[in-house]
Short mmCIF file of C-alpha atoms and ligand atoms in Angstrom, two decimals:
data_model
loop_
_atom_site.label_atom_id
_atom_site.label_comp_id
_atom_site.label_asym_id
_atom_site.label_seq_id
_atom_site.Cartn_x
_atom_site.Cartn_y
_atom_site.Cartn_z
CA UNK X 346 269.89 99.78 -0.73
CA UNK X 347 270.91 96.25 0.74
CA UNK X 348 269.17 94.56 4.04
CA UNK X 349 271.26 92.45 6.20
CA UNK X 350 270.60 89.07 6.06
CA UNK X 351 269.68 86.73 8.58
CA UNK X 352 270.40 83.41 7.30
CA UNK X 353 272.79 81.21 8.99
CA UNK X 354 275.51 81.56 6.43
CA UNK X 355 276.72 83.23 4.75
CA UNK X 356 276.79 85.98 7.25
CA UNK X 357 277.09 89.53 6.71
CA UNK X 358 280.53 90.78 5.39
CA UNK X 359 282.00 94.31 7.50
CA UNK X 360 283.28 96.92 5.09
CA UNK X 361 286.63 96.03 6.83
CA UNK X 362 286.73 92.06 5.71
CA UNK X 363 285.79 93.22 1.98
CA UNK X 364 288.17 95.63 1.76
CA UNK X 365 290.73 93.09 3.36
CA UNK X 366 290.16 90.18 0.52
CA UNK X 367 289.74 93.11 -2.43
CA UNK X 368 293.97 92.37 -3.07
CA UNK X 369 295.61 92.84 -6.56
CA UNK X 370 297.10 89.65 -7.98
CA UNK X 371 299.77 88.79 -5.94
CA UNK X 372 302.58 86.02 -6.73
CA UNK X 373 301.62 83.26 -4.14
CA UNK X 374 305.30 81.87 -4.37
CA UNK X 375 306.65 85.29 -3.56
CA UNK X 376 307.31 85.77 0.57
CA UNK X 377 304.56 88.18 0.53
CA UNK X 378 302.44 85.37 0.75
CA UNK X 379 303.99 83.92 3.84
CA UNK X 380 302.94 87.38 5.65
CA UNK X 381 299.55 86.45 4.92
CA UNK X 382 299.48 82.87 5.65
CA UNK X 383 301.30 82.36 8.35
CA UNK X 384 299.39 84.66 10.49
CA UNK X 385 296.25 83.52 9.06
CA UNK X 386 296.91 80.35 10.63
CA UNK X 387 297.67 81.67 13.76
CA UNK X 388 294.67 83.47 14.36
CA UNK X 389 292.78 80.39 13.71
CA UNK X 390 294.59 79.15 16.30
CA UNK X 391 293.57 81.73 18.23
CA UNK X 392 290.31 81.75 17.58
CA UNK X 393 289.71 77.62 18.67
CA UNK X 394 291.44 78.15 21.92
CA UNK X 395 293.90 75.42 20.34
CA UNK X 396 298.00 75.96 21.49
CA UNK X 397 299.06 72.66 19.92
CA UNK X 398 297.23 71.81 16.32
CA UNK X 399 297.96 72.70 12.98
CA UNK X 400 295.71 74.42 11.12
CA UNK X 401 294.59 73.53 7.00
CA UNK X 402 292.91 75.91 5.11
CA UNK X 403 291.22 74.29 1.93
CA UNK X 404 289.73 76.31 -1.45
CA UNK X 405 286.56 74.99 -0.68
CA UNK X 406 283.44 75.10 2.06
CA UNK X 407 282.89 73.52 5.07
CA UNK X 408 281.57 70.31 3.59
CA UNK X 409 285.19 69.96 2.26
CA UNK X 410 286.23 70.68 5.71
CA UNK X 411 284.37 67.63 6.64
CA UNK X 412 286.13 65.67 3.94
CA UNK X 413 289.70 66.51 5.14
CA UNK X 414 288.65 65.65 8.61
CA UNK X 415 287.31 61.53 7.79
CA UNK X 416 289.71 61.26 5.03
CA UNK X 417 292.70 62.01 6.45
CA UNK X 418 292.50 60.19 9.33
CA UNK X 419 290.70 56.86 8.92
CA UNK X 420 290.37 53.95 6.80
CA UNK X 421 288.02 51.92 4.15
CA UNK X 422 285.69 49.82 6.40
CA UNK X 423 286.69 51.50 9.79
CA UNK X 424 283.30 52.16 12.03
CA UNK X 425 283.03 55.33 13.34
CA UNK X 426 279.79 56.67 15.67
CA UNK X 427 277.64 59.81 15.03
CA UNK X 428 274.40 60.87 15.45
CA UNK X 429 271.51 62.27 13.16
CA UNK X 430 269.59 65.06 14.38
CA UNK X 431 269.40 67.52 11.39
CA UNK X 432 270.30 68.29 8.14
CA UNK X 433 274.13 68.61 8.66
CA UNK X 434 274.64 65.68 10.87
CA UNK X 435 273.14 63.66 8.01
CA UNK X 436 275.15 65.09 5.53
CA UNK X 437 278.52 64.06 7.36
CA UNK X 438 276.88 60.75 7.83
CA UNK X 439 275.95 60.19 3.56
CA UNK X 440 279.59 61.58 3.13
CA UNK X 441 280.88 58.89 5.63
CA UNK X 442 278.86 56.21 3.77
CA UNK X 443 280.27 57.67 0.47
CA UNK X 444 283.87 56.81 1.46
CA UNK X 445 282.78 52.83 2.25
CA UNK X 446 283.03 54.06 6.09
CA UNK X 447 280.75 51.45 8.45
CA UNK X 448 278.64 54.55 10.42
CA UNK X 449 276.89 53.01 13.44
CA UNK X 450 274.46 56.18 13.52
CA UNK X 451 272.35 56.88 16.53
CA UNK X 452 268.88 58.12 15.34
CA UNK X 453 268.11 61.75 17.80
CA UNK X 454 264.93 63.23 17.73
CA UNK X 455 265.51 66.67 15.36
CA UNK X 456 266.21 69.07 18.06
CA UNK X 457 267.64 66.58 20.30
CA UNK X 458 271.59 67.49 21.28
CA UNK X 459 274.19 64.84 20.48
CA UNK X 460 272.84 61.82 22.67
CA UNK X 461 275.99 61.60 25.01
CA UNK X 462 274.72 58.89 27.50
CA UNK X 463 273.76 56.69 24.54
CA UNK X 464 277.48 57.44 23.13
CA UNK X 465 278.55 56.60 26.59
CA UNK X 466 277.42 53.26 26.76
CA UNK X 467 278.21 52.33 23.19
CA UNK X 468 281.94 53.03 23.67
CA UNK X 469 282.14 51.10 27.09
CA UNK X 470 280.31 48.26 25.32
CA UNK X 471 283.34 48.83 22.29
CA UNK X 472 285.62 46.83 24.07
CA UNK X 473 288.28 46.40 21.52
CA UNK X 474 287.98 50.02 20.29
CA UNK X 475 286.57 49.18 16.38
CA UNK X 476 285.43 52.51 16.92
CA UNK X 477 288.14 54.50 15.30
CA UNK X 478 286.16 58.14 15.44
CA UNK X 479 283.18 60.00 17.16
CA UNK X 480 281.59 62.43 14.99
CA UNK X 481 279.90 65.49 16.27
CA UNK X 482 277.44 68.78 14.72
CA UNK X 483 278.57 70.98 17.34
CA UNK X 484 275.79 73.46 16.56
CA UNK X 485 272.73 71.41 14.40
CA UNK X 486 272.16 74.89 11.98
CA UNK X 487 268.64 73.16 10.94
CA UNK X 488 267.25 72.79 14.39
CA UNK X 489 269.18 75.62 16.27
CA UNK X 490 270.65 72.94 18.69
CA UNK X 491 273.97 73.17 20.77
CA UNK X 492 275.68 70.22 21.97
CA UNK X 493 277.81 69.54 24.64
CA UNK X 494 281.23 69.09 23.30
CA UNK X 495 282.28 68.83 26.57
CA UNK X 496 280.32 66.05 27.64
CA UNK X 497 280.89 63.69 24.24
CA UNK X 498 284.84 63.97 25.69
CA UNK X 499 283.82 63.09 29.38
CA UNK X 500 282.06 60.10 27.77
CA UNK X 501 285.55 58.74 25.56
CA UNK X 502 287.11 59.44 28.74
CA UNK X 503 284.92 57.45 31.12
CA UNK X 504 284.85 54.50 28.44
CA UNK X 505 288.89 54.91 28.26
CA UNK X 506 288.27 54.99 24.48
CA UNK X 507 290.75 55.57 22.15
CA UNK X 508 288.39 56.89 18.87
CA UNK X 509 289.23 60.55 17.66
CA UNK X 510 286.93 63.57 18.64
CA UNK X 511 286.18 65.17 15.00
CA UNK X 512 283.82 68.04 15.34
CA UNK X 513 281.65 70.05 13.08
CA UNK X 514 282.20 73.83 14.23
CA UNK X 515 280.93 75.35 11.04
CA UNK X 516 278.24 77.38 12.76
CA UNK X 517 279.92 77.95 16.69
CA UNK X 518 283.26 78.42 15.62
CA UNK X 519 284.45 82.43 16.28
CA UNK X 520 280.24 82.78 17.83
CA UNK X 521 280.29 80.30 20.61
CA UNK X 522 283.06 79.17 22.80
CA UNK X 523 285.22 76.59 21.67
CA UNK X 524 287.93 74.51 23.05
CA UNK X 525 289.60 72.48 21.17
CA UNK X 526 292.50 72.58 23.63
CA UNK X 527 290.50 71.72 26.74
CA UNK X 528 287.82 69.23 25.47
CA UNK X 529 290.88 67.87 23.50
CA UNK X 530 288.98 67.71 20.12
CA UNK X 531 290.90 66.09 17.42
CA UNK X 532 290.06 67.68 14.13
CA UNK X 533 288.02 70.74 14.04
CA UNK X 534 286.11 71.90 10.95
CA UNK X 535 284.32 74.88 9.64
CA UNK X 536 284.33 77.37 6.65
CA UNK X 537 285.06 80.99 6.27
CA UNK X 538 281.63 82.04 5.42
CA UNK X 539 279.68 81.81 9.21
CA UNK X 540 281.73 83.00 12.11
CA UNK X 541 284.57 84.71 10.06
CA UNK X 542 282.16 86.51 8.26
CA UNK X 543 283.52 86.61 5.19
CA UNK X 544 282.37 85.21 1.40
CA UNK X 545 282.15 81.94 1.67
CA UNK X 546 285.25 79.52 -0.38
CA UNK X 547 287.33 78.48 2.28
CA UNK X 548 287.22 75.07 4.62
CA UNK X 549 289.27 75.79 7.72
CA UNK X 550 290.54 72.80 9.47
CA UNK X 551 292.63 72.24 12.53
CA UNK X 552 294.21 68.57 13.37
CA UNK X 553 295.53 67.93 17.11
CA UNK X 554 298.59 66.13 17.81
CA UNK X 555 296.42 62.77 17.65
CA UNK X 556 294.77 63.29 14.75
CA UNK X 557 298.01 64.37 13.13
CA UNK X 558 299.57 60.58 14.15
CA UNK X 559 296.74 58.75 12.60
CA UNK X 560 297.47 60.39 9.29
CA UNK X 561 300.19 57.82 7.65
CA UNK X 562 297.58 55.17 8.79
CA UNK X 563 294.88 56.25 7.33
CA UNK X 564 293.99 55.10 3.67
CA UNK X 565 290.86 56.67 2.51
CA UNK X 566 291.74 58.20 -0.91
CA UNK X 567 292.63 61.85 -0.76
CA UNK X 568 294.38 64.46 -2.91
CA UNK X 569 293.11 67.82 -3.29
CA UNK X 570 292.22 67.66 0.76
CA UNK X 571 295.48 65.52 1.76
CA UNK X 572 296.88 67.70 4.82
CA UNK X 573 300.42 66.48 4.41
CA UNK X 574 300.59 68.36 1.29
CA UNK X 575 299.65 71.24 3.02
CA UNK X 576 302.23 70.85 6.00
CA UNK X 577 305.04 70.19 3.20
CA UNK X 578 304.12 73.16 1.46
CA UNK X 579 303.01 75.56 4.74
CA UNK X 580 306.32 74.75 5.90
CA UNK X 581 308.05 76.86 2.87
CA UNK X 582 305.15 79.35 3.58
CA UNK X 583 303.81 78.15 -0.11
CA UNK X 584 300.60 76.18 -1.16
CA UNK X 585 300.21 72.67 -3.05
CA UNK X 586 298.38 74.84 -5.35
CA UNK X 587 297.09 78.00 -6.48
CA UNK X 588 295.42 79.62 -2.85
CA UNK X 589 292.77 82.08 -2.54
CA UNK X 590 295.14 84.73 -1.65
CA UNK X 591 292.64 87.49 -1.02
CA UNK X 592 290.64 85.08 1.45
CA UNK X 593 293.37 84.02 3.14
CA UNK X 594 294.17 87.71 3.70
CA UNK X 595 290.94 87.92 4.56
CA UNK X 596 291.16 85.38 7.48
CA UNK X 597 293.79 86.55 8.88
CA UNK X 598 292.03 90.19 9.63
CA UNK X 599 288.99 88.36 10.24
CA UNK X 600 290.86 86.19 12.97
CA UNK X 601 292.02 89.77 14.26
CA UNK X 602 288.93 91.33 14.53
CA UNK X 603 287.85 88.18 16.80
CA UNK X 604 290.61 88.77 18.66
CA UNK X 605 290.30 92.76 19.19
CA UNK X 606 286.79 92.45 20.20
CA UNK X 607 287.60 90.04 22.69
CA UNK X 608 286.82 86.03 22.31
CA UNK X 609 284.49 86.00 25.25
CA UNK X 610 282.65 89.04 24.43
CA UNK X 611 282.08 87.98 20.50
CA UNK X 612 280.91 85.11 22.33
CA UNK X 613 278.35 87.34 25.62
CA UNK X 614 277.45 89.32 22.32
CA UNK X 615 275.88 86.57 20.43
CA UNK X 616 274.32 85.22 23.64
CA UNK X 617 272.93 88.36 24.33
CA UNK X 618 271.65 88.80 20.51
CA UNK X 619 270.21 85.13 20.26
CA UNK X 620 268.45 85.86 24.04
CA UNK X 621 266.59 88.72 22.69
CA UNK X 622 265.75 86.85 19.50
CA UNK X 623 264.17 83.85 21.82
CA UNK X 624 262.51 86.64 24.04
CA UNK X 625 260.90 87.99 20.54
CA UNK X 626 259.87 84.40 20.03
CA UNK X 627 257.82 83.60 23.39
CA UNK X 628 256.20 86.90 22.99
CA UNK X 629 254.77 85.76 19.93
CA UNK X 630 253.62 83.10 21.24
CA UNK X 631 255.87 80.50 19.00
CA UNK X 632 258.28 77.55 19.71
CA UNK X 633 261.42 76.63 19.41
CA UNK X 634 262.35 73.38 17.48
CA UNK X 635 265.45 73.06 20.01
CA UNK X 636 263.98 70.72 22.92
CA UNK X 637 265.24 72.93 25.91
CA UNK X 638 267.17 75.77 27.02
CA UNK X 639 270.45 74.29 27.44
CA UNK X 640 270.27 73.15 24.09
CA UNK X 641 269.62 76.75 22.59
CA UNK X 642 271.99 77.85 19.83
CA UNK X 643 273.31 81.48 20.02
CA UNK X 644 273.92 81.54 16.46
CA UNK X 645 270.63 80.08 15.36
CA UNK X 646 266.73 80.02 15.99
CA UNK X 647 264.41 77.69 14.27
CA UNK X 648 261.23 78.89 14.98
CA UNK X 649 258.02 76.34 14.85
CA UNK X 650 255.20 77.85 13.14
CA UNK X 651 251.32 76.60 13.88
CA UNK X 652 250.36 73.68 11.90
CA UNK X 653 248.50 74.45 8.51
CA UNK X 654 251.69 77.13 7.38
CA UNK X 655 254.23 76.03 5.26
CA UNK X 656 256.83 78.03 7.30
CA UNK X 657 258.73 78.44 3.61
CA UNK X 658 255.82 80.89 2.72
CA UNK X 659 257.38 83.32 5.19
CA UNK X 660 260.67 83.13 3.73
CA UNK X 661 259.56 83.22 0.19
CA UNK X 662 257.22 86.44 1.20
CA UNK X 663 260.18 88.24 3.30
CA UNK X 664 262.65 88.03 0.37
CA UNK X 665 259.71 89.43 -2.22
CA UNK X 666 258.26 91.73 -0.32
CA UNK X 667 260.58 93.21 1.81
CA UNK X 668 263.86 92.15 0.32
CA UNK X 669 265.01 90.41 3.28
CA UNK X 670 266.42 86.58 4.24
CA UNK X 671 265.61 84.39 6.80
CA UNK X 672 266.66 80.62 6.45
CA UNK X 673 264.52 77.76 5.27
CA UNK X 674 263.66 74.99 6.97
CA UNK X 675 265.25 71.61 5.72
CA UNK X 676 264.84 68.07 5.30
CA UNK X 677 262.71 66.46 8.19
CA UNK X 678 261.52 69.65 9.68
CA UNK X 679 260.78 71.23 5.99
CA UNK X 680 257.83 73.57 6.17
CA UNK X 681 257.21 73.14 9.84
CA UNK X 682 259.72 76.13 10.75
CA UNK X 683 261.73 78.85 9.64
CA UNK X 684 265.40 79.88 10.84
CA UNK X 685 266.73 83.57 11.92
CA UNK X 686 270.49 83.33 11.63
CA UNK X 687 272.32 85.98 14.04
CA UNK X 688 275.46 84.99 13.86
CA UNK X 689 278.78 87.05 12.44
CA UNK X 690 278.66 90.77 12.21
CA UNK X 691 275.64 91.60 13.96
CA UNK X 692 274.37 94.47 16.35
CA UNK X 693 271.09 94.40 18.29
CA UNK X 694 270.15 97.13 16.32
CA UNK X 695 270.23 94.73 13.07
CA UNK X 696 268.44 92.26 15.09
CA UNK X 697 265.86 94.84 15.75
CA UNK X 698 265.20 95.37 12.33
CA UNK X 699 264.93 91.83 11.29
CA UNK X 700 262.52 90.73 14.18
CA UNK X 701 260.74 93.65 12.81
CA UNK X 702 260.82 92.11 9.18
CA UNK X 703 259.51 89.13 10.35
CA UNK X 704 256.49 90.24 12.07
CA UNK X 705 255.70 92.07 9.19
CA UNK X 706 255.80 88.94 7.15
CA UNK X 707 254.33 86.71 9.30
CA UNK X 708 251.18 89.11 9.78
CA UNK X 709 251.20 88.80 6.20
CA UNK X 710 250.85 85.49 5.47
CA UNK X 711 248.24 85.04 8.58
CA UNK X 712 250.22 84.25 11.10
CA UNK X 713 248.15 85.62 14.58
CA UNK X 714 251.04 87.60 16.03
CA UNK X 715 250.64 91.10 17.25
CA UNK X 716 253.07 93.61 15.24
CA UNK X 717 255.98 94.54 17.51
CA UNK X 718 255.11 92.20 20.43
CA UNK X 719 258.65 90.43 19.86
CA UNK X 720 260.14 93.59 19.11
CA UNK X 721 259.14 94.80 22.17
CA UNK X 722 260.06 92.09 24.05
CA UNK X 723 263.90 92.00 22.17
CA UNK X 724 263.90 95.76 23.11
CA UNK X 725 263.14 95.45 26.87
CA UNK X 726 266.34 92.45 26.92
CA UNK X 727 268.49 94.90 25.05
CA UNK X 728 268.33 97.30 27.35
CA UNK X 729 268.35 95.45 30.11
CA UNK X 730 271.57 93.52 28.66
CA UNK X 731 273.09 97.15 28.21
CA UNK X 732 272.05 98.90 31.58
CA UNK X 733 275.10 98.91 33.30
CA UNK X 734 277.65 99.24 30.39
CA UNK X 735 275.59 102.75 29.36
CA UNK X 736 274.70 104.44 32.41
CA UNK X 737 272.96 107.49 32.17
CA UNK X 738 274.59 110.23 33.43
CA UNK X 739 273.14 111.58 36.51
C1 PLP H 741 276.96 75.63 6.86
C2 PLP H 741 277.25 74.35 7.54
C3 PLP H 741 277.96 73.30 6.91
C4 PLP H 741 278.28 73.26 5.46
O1 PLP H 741 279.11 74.19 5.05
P1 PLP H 741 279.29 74.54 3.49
O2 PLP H 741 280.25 75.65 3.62
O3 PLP H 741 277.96 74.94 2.96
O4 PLP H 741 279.84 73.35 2.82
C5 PLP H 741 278.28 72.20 7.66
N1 PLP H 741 277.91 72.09 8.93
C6 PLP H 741 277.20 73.04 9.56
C7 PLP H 741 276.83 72.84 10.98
C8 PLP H 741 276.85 74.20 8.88
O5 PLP H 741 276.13 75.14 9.51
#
C-alpha cells in the first residue's frame, strides 16, 4: 500500500491521468496525433486564462521551461531584473548568468515576495529601457511565498517600461489563479508534474503576442527549445521531433479535468486545503517561513522548526518510518524548515492524514507538539469550510 505524498512536486497522479498517458505506440506523424495536440494546447490555454498566446510544450521539466522563456526572447549581454528569494529564483538567475545574460538581481529576504516597489523604482530610473525582461517566481516553492503578479505589471506600467513580463508558474499554475491575459504576462512557464498532476517530463510554455515579436531578435543560442520550430511544426499538427505522445495525451485530460472542476474552485479548493494546513501549523505552535499572510502560498507551507532541529530529520524519519514525503528544506533555509506540498489532486481528507503523519514524526524526533492539536485545528476549518455546501438534513 502507497501513501500520498506531500511534496511540492511531483504531485499525486488520479487513476484517470495514468490511465490517460498509459497509450500504445502511436505514429506521431499520423493525424491521430493532431487530436491530441491540438487540444492539449488549448486547454493550456484554458487553464492560464490566456485568449491570445501560443502555447510550447517541451520533452523536458520546468527548468527547460525556463530556458525556452530567456532564450527565445533575448540576447547575449542584454540586462534583465529579478529577484532572489529562494531556491528557484536563484536557479533562473545561475541559468541567466549561464547564457552571458547581465542579471541586475535584487537580494529579498527568503520569504520576502518579489520586491515590487524596489522593481518600481529601478525601471523608472531605466530610462532608456536596457532592461529588456523582468523575471518573476510566481510562487517561491522553498519558502511557500506568493507574489503579486499583479503588482510587478502595475510597476512596468507606471515606469512606461517596455521589458517583457516572463513568469515562473511552475508551482501556481492550474492551483492558484493566473492571468496571463489580464496582468499581460509575456511568457509563462511551468511543467506537467505540479498543477497538472501528472509524471513529471514535460515544460509547458506559453508566449504572448509580445514575446512572440521579440523572437527573430533574439540571439541567445537555442535548438532543442527554439519555439519557431515548434510553431512550424504545430502548424501541420506534427512535432520537430519525436513527442511524448502519452503525456501530451495526458495534458490534454489533465487540462479537462481543470476545466470540469471549475478554474475558480480548483483554485477556493487549494485555498481552503492550504488554510487548514496553516491552521494545523499555529496550533502547534510553529511558524511560517513566508513573512505574512498575503504572502501565503496555497500550494505550499514551509514550516520553521525551533532552533537546535535539523528540520531534514523529520523528513528523513517520515519517509522511514511511516513511508510518507514531506519536502526538504533547501539552500539558505536548509535544516531550519520543512515543506508540506498540497497542491494537485488533493482532498482534505488526504490532508488530514498527512498533518497526522507529521505530528507523529515530529513527536518523534522531539519536537514539543501535542498529537492531533493541528489535526484538530485542520478539522474544525474543514468543517467549517464545508458547512453550508453539506447541510444536514433537518
Ligand atoms: C518545481 C519548480 C521548478 C523546476 O521544475 P523542474 O520540473 O524540476 O525542472 C521551477 N520553479 C518552481 C517555482 C518550481 O516549483
Amino acid at each position: 500500500m502507497q501513501n500520498p505524498v506531500f511534496i511540492p512536486g511531483p504531485t499525486n497522479i488520479p487513476d484517470v491521468l495514468r490511465r490517460a498517458i498509459d497509450l500504445s505506440t502511436l505514429d506521431h506523424r499520423s493525424p491521430a496525433f493532431k487530436e491530441i495536440l491540438h487540444p492539449a494546447l488549448a486547454g493550456v490555454k484554458n487553464v492560464l486564462k490566456a485568449s491570445d498566446a501560443e502555447v510550447f510544450v517541451f520533452p523536458s521539466t520546468g527548468t527547460g521551461g525556463w530556458e525556452t522563456a530567456i532564450t527565445n526572447t533575448l540576447s547575449s549581454g542584454e540586462k534583465v531584473l529579478a529577484a532572489r528569494h529562494g531556491m528557484f529564483s536563484h536557479r533562473w538567475i545561475d541559468m541567466c548568468h549561464r547564457h552571458r545574460l547581465a542579471v541586475e538581481v535584487v537580494e529579498a529576504p527568503w520569504g520576502a515576495g518579489v520586491p515590487v516597489e524596489r522593481f518600481e523604482e529601478i525601471l523608472k530610473a531605466d530610462k532608456s529601457h536596457l532592461i529588456k525582461a523582468v523575471l518573476v517566481t510566481h510562487n517561491e516553492t522553498a519558502t511557500g511565498v506568493r507574489s503579486d503578479i499583479a503588482a510587478v505589471r502595475r510597476a512596468l506600467d507606471a515606469a512606461g517600461h517596455s521589458a517583457l513580463l516572463l513568469v515562473d508558474g511552475v508551482s501556481s499554475i492550474g492551483c492558484m489563479d493566473f492571468r496571463m491575459d489580464e496582468w499581460a504576462v509575456d511568457v509563462a512557464v511551468t511543467g506537467s508534474q505540479k498543477g497538472f498532476m501528472l509524471p513529471v517530463g514535460l515544460a509547458i510554455v506559453a508566449f504572448s503576442r509580445r514575446a512572440i515579436a521579440a523572437i527573430e531578435q533574439a540571439d541567445l543560442p537555442r535548438t532543442f527549445f527554439d519555439v519557431r520550430d515548434m510553431a512550424r511544426s504545430y502548424a501541420n499538427g506534427a512535432y520537430p521531433y519525436t513527442p511524448a505522445v502519452g503525456l501530451l495525451n495526458g495534458l490534454k485530460v489533465s487540462a479537462e479535468m481543470l476545466m470540469a472542476e471549475g478554474l475558480e474552485n480548483v483554485f477556493a479548493r487549494h485555498r481552503r486545503i492550504a488554510s487548514g494546513v496553516r491552521a494545523a501549523v499555529a496550533a502547534w505552535g510553529l511558524e511560517l517561513c513566508a513573512a505574512e499572510p498575503s504572502l501565503y502560498s496555497e500550494t505550499v507551507s514551509a514550516i520553521r522548526t525551533p532552533s537546535g532541529f535539523d528540520a531534514n530529520t523529520i523528513i528523513s524519519h517520515a519517509a522511514q518510518k511511516y513511508d510518507v514525503a514531506f519536502g526538504v528544506s533547501l539552500g539558505e533555509v536548509a535544516g531550519k524548515l520543512f515543506r508540506i506540498g498540497h497542491l494537485g489532486s488533493l482532498t482534505d481528507v488526504m490532508m488530514l492524514s498527512g498533518l497526522a503523519a507529521a505530528e507523529m514524526a515530529m513527536a518523534d524526533v522531539g519536537i514539543p507538539i501535542r498529537l492531533g492539536s493541528g489535526v484538530a485545528a485542520a478539522q474544525d476549518h474543514y468543517r467549517a469550510a464545508h458547512a453550508d455546501r453539506y447541510k444536514v438534513a433537518a
